[in-house]
PDB file of C-alpha atoms in Angstrom:
ATOM      1  CA  UNK A   1      -3.732  22.659  -5.128  1.00 67.00           C
ATOM      2  CA  UNK A   2      -4.202  19.233  -6.687  1.00 60.00           C
ATOM      3  CA  UNK A   3      -6.307  19.954  -9.773  1.00 51.00           C
ATOM      4  CA  UNK A   4      -5.191  23.551 -10.255  1.00 42.00           C
ATOM      5  CA  UNK A   5      -1.461  22.947 -10.093  1.00 43.00           C
ATOM      6  CA  UNK A   6      -1.152  20.474 -12.952  1.00 40.00           C
ATOM      7  CA  UNK A   7       0.039  17.738 -10.623  1.00 45.00           C
ATOM      8  CA  UNK A   8      -1.805  14.762 -12.047  1.00 53.00           C
ATOM      9  CA  UNK A   9      -0.424  11.626 -10.435  1.00 72.00           C
ATOM     10  CA  UNK A  10       1.290  13.516  -7.616  1.00 88.00           C
ATOM     11  CA  UNK A  11       0.374  12.620  -4.023  1.00 97.00           C
ATOM     12  CA  UNK A  12      -0.112  15.830  -2.045  1.00 97.00           C
ATOM     13  CA  UNK A  13       0.947  16.081   1.595  1.00 98.00           C
ATOM     14  CA  UNK A  14      -1.011  18.885   3.209  1.00 98.00           C
ATOM     15  CA  UNK A  15      -0.558  20.532   6.597  1.00 98.00           C
ATOM     16  CA  UNK A  16      -3.950  21.621   7.941  1.00 98.00           C
ATOM     17  CA  UNK A  17      -2.855  24.022  10.637  1.00 97.00           C
ATOM     18  CA  UNK A  18      -3.452  24.132  14.355  1.00 94.00           C
ATOM     19  CA  UNK A  19      -1.115  26.840  15.620  1.00 96.00           C
ATOM     20  CA  UNK A  20      -1.888  26.094  19.275  1.00 95.00           C
ATOM     21  CA  UNK A  21      -0.443  22.594  18.923  1.00 94.00           C
ATOM     22  CA  UNK A  22       2.725  23.736  17.127  1.00 95.00           C
ATOM     23  CA  UNK A  23       6.111  23.392  18.723  1.00 87.00           C
ATOM     24  CA  UNK A  24       7.109  26.782  17.281  1.00 96.00           C
ATOM     25  CA  UNK A  25       5.393  29.821  15.686  1.00 97.00           C
ATOM     26  CA  UNK A  26       3.243  28.678  12.757  1.00 98.00           C
ATOM     27  CA  UNK A  27       5.226  30.366   9.940  1.00 98.00           C
ATOM     28  CA  UNK A  28       8.387  28.741  11.359  1.00 98.00           C
ATOM     29  CA  UNK A  29       6.634  25.369  11.550  1.00 98.00           C
ATOM     30  CA  UNK A  30       5.600  25.669   7.904  1.00 98.00           C
ATOM     31  CA  UNK A  31       9.142  26.601   6.878  1.00 98.00           C
ATOM     32  CA  UNK A  32      10.600  23.652   8.816  1.00 97.00           C
ATOM     33  CA  UNK A  33       8.160  21.098   7.375  1.00 98.00           C
ATOM     34  CA  UNK A  34       8.716  22.414   3.851  1.00 98.00           C
ATOM     35  CA  UNK A  35      12.505  22.399   4.255  1.00 97.00           C
ATOM     36  CA  UNK A  36      12.306  18.759   5.346  1.00 97.00           C
ATOM     37  CA  UNK A  37      10.255  17.944   2.235  1.00 97.00           C
ATOM     38  CA  UNK A  38       7.293  16.809   4.322  1.00 97.00           C
ATOM     39  CA  UNK A  39       4.601  19.084   2.885  1.00 98.00           C
ATOM     40  CA  UNK A  40       3.422  20.308  -0.503  1.00 98.00           C
ATOM     41  CA  UNK A  41       0.695  22.623   0.733  1.00 98.00           C
ATOM     42  CA  UNK A  42      -0.828  24.346   3.743  1.00 98.00           C
ATOM     43  CA  UNK A  43      -4.485  24.908   4.568  1.00 98.00           C
ATOM     44  CA  UNK A  44      -4.658  27.652   7.195  1.00 98.00           C
ATOM     45  CA  UNK A  45      -7.558  26.425   9.340  1.00 97.00           C
ATOM     46  CA  UNK A  46      -7.393  28.391  12.643  1.00 97.00           C
ATOM     47  CA  UNK A  47     -11.161  28.545  13.164  1.00 95.00           C
ATOM     48  CA  UNK A  48     -10.935  30.351  16.519  1.00 96.00           C
ATOM     49  CA  UNK A  49      -9.551  33.608  15.078  1.00 98.00           C
ATOM     50  CA  UNK A  50     -11.690  36.567  14.043  1.00 97.00           C
ATOM     51  CA  UNK A  51     -11.226  37.733  10.451  1.00 96.00           C
ATOM     52  CA  UNK A  52      -8.702  40.480  11.273  1.00 98.00           C
ATOM     53  CA  UNK A  53      -6.459  38.171  13.315  1.00 98.00           C
ATOM     54  CA  UNK A  54      -6.869  35.429  10.720  1.00 98.00           C
ATOM     55  CA  UNK A  55      -5.861  37.846   7.939  1.00 98.00           C
ATOM     56  CA  UNK A  56      -2.669  38.864   9.788  1.00 98.00           C
ATOM     57  CA  UNK A  57      -1.665  35.244  10.352  1.00 98.00           C
ATOM     58  CA  UNK A  58      -2.649  34.313   6.786  1.00 98.00           C
ATOM     59  CA  UNK A  59      -0.282  36.938   5.377  1.00 98.00           C
ATOM     60  CA  UNK A  60       2.608  35.510   7.419  1.00 98.00           C
ATOM     61  CA  UNK A  61       1.836  31.896   6.491  1.00 98.00           C
ATOM     62  CA  UNK A  62       1.289  32.769   2.819  1.00 98.00           C
ATOM     63  CA  UNK A  63       4.729  34.405   2.806  1.00 98.00           C
ATOM     64  CA  UNK A  64       6.267  31.292   4.409  1.00 98.00           C
ATOM     65  CA  UNK A  65       4.591  29.093   1.794  1.00 98.00           C
ATOM     66  CA  UNK A  66       5.760  31.326  -1.060  1.00 98.00           C
ATOM     67  CA  UNK A  67       9.314  31.307   0.271  1.00 98.00           C
ATOM     68  CA  UNK A  68       9.206  27.507   0.477  1.00 98.00           C
ATOM     69  CA  UNK A  69       7.594  27.089  -2.953  1.00 97.00           C
ATOM     70  CA  UNK A  70       4.530  25.261  -1.638  1.00 98.00           C
ATOM     71  CA  UNK A  71       0.802  25.808  -2.207  1.00 98.00           C
ATOM     72  CA  UNK A  72      -1.353  27.780   0.223  1.00 98.00           C
ATOM     73  CA  UNK A  73      -5.107  27.695   0.819  1.00 98.00           C
ATOM     74  CA  UNK A  74      -7.242  29.862   3.041  1.00 98.00           C
ATOM     75  CA  UNK A  75      -9.917  28.134   5.113  1.00 98.00           C
ATOM     76  CA  UNK A  76     -13.392  29.716   5.272  1.00 97.00           C
ATOM     77  CA  UNK A  77     -12.327  33.365   4.666  1.00 98.00           C
ATOM     78  CA  UNK A  78     -12.698  33.827   0.885  1.00 97.00           C
ATOM     79  CA  UNK A  79     -12.350  37.614   1.191  1.00 97.00           C
ATOM     80  CA  UNK A  80      -9.004  37.197   2.959  1.00 98.00           C
ATOM     81  CA  UNK A  81      -7.899  34.762   0.273  1.00 98.00           C
ATOM     82  CA  UNK A  82      -8.744  37.285  -2.441  1.00 97.00           C
ATOM     83  CA  UNK A  83      -6.843  40.091  -0.681  1.00 97.00           C
ATOM     84  CA  UNK A  84      -3.779  37.840  -0.399  1.00 97.00           C
ATOM     85  CA  UNK A  85      -4.044  36.610  -3.979  1.00 97.00           C
ATOM     86  CA  UNK A  86      -4.425  33.005  -2.794  1.00 97.00           C
ATOM     87  CA  UNK A  87      -5.351  30.607  -5.584  1.00 97.00           C
ATOM     88  CA  UNK A  88      -7.227  28.142  -3.353  1.00 98.00           C
ATOM     89  CA  UNK A  89      -9.876  28.292  -0.661  1.00 98.00           C
ATOM     90  CA  UNK A  90     -11.167  25.468   1.533  1.00 98.00           C
ATOM     91  CA  UNK A  91     -14.797  25.700   2.627  1.00 98.00           C
ATOM     92  CA  UNK A  92     -16.923  23.646   4.977  1.00 97.00           C
ATOM     93  CA  UNK A  93     -19.829  22.205   2.989  1.00 97.00           C
ATOM     94  CA  UNK A  94     -22.468  24.289   4.842  1.00 97.00           C
ATOM     95  CA  UNK A  95     -20.630  27.464   3.784  1.00 97.00           C
ATOM     96  CA  UNK A  96     -20.309  26.290   0.174  1.00 98.00           C
ATOM     97  CA  UNK A  97     -24.013  25.409   0.243  1.00 97.00           C
ATOM     98  CA  UNK A  98     -25.018  28.809   1.650  1.00 97.00           C
ATOM     99  CA  UNK A  99     -22.708  31.022  -0.429  1.00 96.00           C
ATOM    100  CA  UNK A 100     -22.085  29.004  -3.574  1.00 96.00           C
ATOM    101  CA  UNK A 101     -18.725  28.626  -5.248  1.00 97.00           C
ATOM    102  CA  UNK A 102     -16.669  31.758  -4.690  1.00 97.00           C
ATOM    103  CA  UNK A 103     -15.364  33.272  -7.911  1.00 95.00           C
ATOM    104  CA  UNK A 104     -11.755  33.915  -8.728  1.00 95.00           C
ATOM    105  CA  UNK A 105     -10.107  30.784  -7.336  1.00 98.00           C
ATOM    106  CA  UNK A 106      -8.236  28.131  -9.275  1.00 97.00           C
ATOM    107  CA  UNK A 107      -9.328  25.536  -6.697  1.00 97.00           C
ATOM    108  CA  UNK A 108     -12.193  25.345  -4.249  1.00 98.00           C
ATOM    109  CA  UNK A 109     -11.814  22.569  -1.687  1.00 98.00           C
ATOM    110  CA  UNK A 110     -14.781  21.303   0.324  1.00 98.00           C
ATOM    111  CA  UNK A 111     -14.987  19.124   3.417  1.00 96.00           C
ATOM    112  CA  UNK A 112     -17.197  16.037   3.064  1.00 98.00           C
ATOM    113  CA  UNK A 113     -18.174  13.245   5.418  1.00 96.00           C
ATOM    114  CA  UNK A 114     -20.335  10.986   3.213  1.00 97.00           C
ATOM    115  CA  UNK A 115     -20.956   9.994  -0.399  1.00 97.00           C
ATOM    116  CA  UNK A 116     -24.024  12.235  -0.436  1.00 98.00           C
ATOM    117  CA  UNK A 117     -21.983  15.211   0.742  1.00 98.00           C
ATOM    118  CA  UNK A 118     -19.314  14.442  -1.857  1.00 98.00           C
ATOM    119  CA  UNK A 119     -21.908  14.495  -4.645  1.00 98.00           C
ATOM    120  CA  UNK A 120     -23.404  17.720  -3.310  1.00 98.00           C
ATOM    121  CA  UNK A 121     -20.019  19.426  -3.009  1.00 98.00           C
ATOM    122  CA  UNK A 122     -19.151  18.511  -6.590  1.00 98.00           C
ATOM    123  CA  UNK A 123     -22.549  19.779  -7.802  1.00 98.00           C
ATOM    124  CA  UNK A 124     -21.862  23.067  -5.993  1.00 98.00           C
ATOM    125  CA  UNK A 125     -18.541  23.467  -7.811  1.00 97.00           C
ATOM    126  CA  UNK A 126     -15.911  22.013  -5.478  1.00 98.00           C
ATOM    127  CA  UNK A 127     -12.762  21.027  -7.364  1.00 98.00           C
ATOM    128  CA  UNK A 128     -11.159  19.022  -4.555  1.00 98.00           C
ATOM    129  CA  UNK A 129     -12.852  17.065  -1.767  1.00 98.00           C
ATOM    130  CA  UNK A 130     -11.422  16.665   1.729  1.00 98.00           C
ATOM    131  CA  UNK A 131     -12.914  13.416   3.060  1.00 98.00           C
ATOM    132  CA  UNK A 132     -12.927  12.906   6.818  1.00 96.00           C
ATOM    133  CA  UNK A 133     -12.444  11.375   9.222  1.00 96.00           C
ATOM    134  CA  UNK A 134     -10.735   8.475   7.482  1.00 96.00           C
ATOM    135  CA  UNK A 135      -8.976   7.246  10.625  1.00 95.00           C
ATOM    136  CA  UNK A 136      -9.616   8.215  14.248  1.00 88.00           C
ATOM    137  CA  UNK A 137      -8.384  11.804  14.587  1.00 82.00           C
ATOM    138  CA  UNK A 138      -6.074  12.454  17.531  1.00 76.00           C
ATOM    139  CA  UNK A 139      -7.536  15.941  17.973  1.00 74.00           C
ATOM    140  CA  UNK A 140     -11.066  14.591  18.525  1.00 72.00           C
ATOM    141  CA  UNK A 141     -10.958  11.835  21.162  1.00 76.00           C
ATOM    142  CA  UNK A 142     -13.817   9.380  20.864  1.00 79.00           C
ATOM    143  CA  UNK A 143     -14.471  10.105  17.171  1.00 78.00           C
ATOM    144  CA  UNK A 144     -14.112   6.953  15.121  1.00 85.00           C
ATOM    145  CA  UNK A 145     -12.628   6.970  11.667  1.00 91.00           C
ATOM    146  CA  UNK A 146     -14.765   5.777   8.768  1.00 95.00           C
ATOM    147  CA  UNK A 147     -11.944   3.644   7.402  1.00 96.00           C
ATOM    148  CA  UNK A 148     -10.331   2.892   4.060  1.00 97.00           C
ATOM    149  CA  UNK A 149     -13.594   1.634   2.513  1.00 97.00           C
ATOM    150  CA  UNK A 150     -15.154   5.065   3.102  1.00 98.00           C
ATOM    151  CA  UNK A 151     -12.201   6.813   1.457  1.00 98.00           C
ATOM    152  CA  UNK A 152     -12.149   4.397  -1.476  1.00 98.00           C
ATOM    153  CA  UNK A 153     -15.889   4.939  -2.073  1.00 98.00           C
ATOM    154  CA  UNK A 154     -15.456   8.738  -2.087  1.00 98.00           C
ATOM    155  CA  UNK A 155     -12.466   8.493  -4.460  1.00 98.00           C
ATOM    156  CA  UNK A 156     -14.357   6.218  -6.856  1.00 97.00           C
ATOM    157  CA  UNK A 157     -17.498   8.383  -6.892  1.00 96.00           C
ATOM    158  CA  UNK A 158     -16.002  11.875  -6.741  1.00 95.00           C
ATOM    159  CA  UNK A 159     -14.815  12.572 -10.260  1.00 95.00           C
ATOM    160  CA  UNK A 160     -12.332  14.954  -8.598  1.00 97.00           C
ATOM    161  CA  UNK A 161      -9.208  14.739  -6.460  1.00 97.00           C
ATOM    162  CA  UNK A 162      -9.856  13.611  -2.890  1.00 98.00           C
ATOM    163  CA  UNK A 163      -7.642  14.397   0.084  1.00 98.00           C
ATOM    164  CA  UNK A 164      -7.830  12.122   3.134  1.00 98.00           C
ATOM    165  CA  UNK A 165      -8.102  13.769   6.556  1.00 97.00           C
ATOM    166  CA  UNK A 166      -8.318  12.326  10.039  1.00 95.00           C
ATOM    167  CA  UNK A 167      -5.714  10.219  11.779  1.00 95.00           C
ATOM    168  CA  UNK A 168      -3.173  10.470   8.968  1.00 96.00           C
ATOM    169  CA  UNK A 169       0.297   9.456  10.143  1.00 95.00           C
ATOM    170  CA  UNK A 170       3.325   7.804   8.592  1.00 96.00           C
ATOM    171  CA  UNK A 171       1.615   4.475   9.326  1.00 95.00           C
ATOM    172  CA  UNK A 172      -1.801   5.338   7.826  1.00 96.00           C
ATOM    173  CA  UNK A 173      -0.732   7.447   4.838  1.00 97.00           C
ATOM    174  CA  UNK A 174       0.098   4.372   2.695  1.00 97.00           C
ATOM    175  CA  UNK A 175      -3.486   3.179   3.207  1.00 97.00           C
ATOM    176  CA  UNK A 176      -4.802   6.511   1.898  1.00 97.00           C
ATOM    177  CA  UNK A 177      -2.524   6.182  -1.120  1.00 97.00           C
ATOM    178  CA  UNK A 178      -3.763   2.627  -1.736  1.00 97.00           C
ATOM    179  CA  UNK A 179      -7.349   3.914  -1.759  1.00 97.00           C
ATOM    180  CA  UNK A 180      -6.518   6.273  -4.630  1.00 97.00           C
ATOM    181  CA  UNK A 181      -6.521   9.522  -2.663  1.00 98.00           C
ATOM    182  CA  UNK A 182      -4.803  12.457  -4.367  1.00 98.00           C
ATOM    183  CA  UNK A 183      -3.206  13.337  -1.061  1.00 98.00           C
ATOM    184  CA  UNK A 184      -3.438  13.313   2.692  1.00 98.00           C
ATOM    185  CA  UNK A 185      -3.930  16.080   5.224  1.00 98.00           C
ATOM    186  CA  UNK A 186      -2.331  16.015   8.639  1.00 97.00           C
ATOM    187  CA  UNK A 187      -3.008  18.317  11.526  1.00 95.00           C
ATOM    188  CA  UNK A 188      -1.567  17.196  14.867  1.00 91.00           C
ATOM    189  CA  UNK A 189       1.130  15.008  13.320  1.00 93.00           C
ATOM    190  CA  UNK A 190       2.652  17.915  11.382  1.00 96.00           C
ATOM    191  CA  UNK A 191       2.029  20.480  14.141  1.00 95.00           C
ATOM    192  CA  UNK A 192       4.060  18.508  16.676  1.00 92.00           C
ATOM    193  CA  UNK A 193       7.152  17.755  14.591  1.00 92.00           C
TER     194      UNK A 193
END
C-alpha cells in the first residue's frame, strides 16, 4: 500500500472498515466500492472482534480485495496478516511502540496524531503514516479535526507517505490532496454507500 506498491504519485483512496455501519455484508461492500472505482485499498479495522472472529472476516475481505484487484491491510493482528499472506499491516502507535516493527511486511502503517508521534512512528519503522483526525470525524461526535495545516505539517515532516483520516468526504478529499497527502481514508462515508 502506497510505498510498497510502486505507486509514486498515485492518490490512494482507502476504505477503513466499520462493518456495523455498512449497508450490506462487508465483503459485498468492498466489492461494490471497488467495482465503482471508489477504493484502491481496504484496512480491516473491526476492533471489537476477538482474533478468531477477526481472522474469519479477514479471510473473506482479503478474498474480496484480491478479486477486485485492490490492496488489503490487516489492522492490529499481525499474526492474522501473516497467515493470510497480507503484505501490509496497520498498527496503532502504542502497539508499534510496544512490539516494534513486525517482520515480513512490505508496508507497516501507523496511526499518528501529532508531529511528535509521526517522528516516533518513522523511527520505529513505519512506512506509511495515517494522520488523524484531519477533519471532524462523523463517527466520533464532538471530536474536532486538526485541519489542513496539521496534515500539511505531517506530510512535510514525515519523509514517508501520509494518509489523511477523519472526516474525509467528497468535499474534503481535495483539501487532503492539496496538502500533499498520498491518500485519504474514509470510514463512515464508504460504509454507507
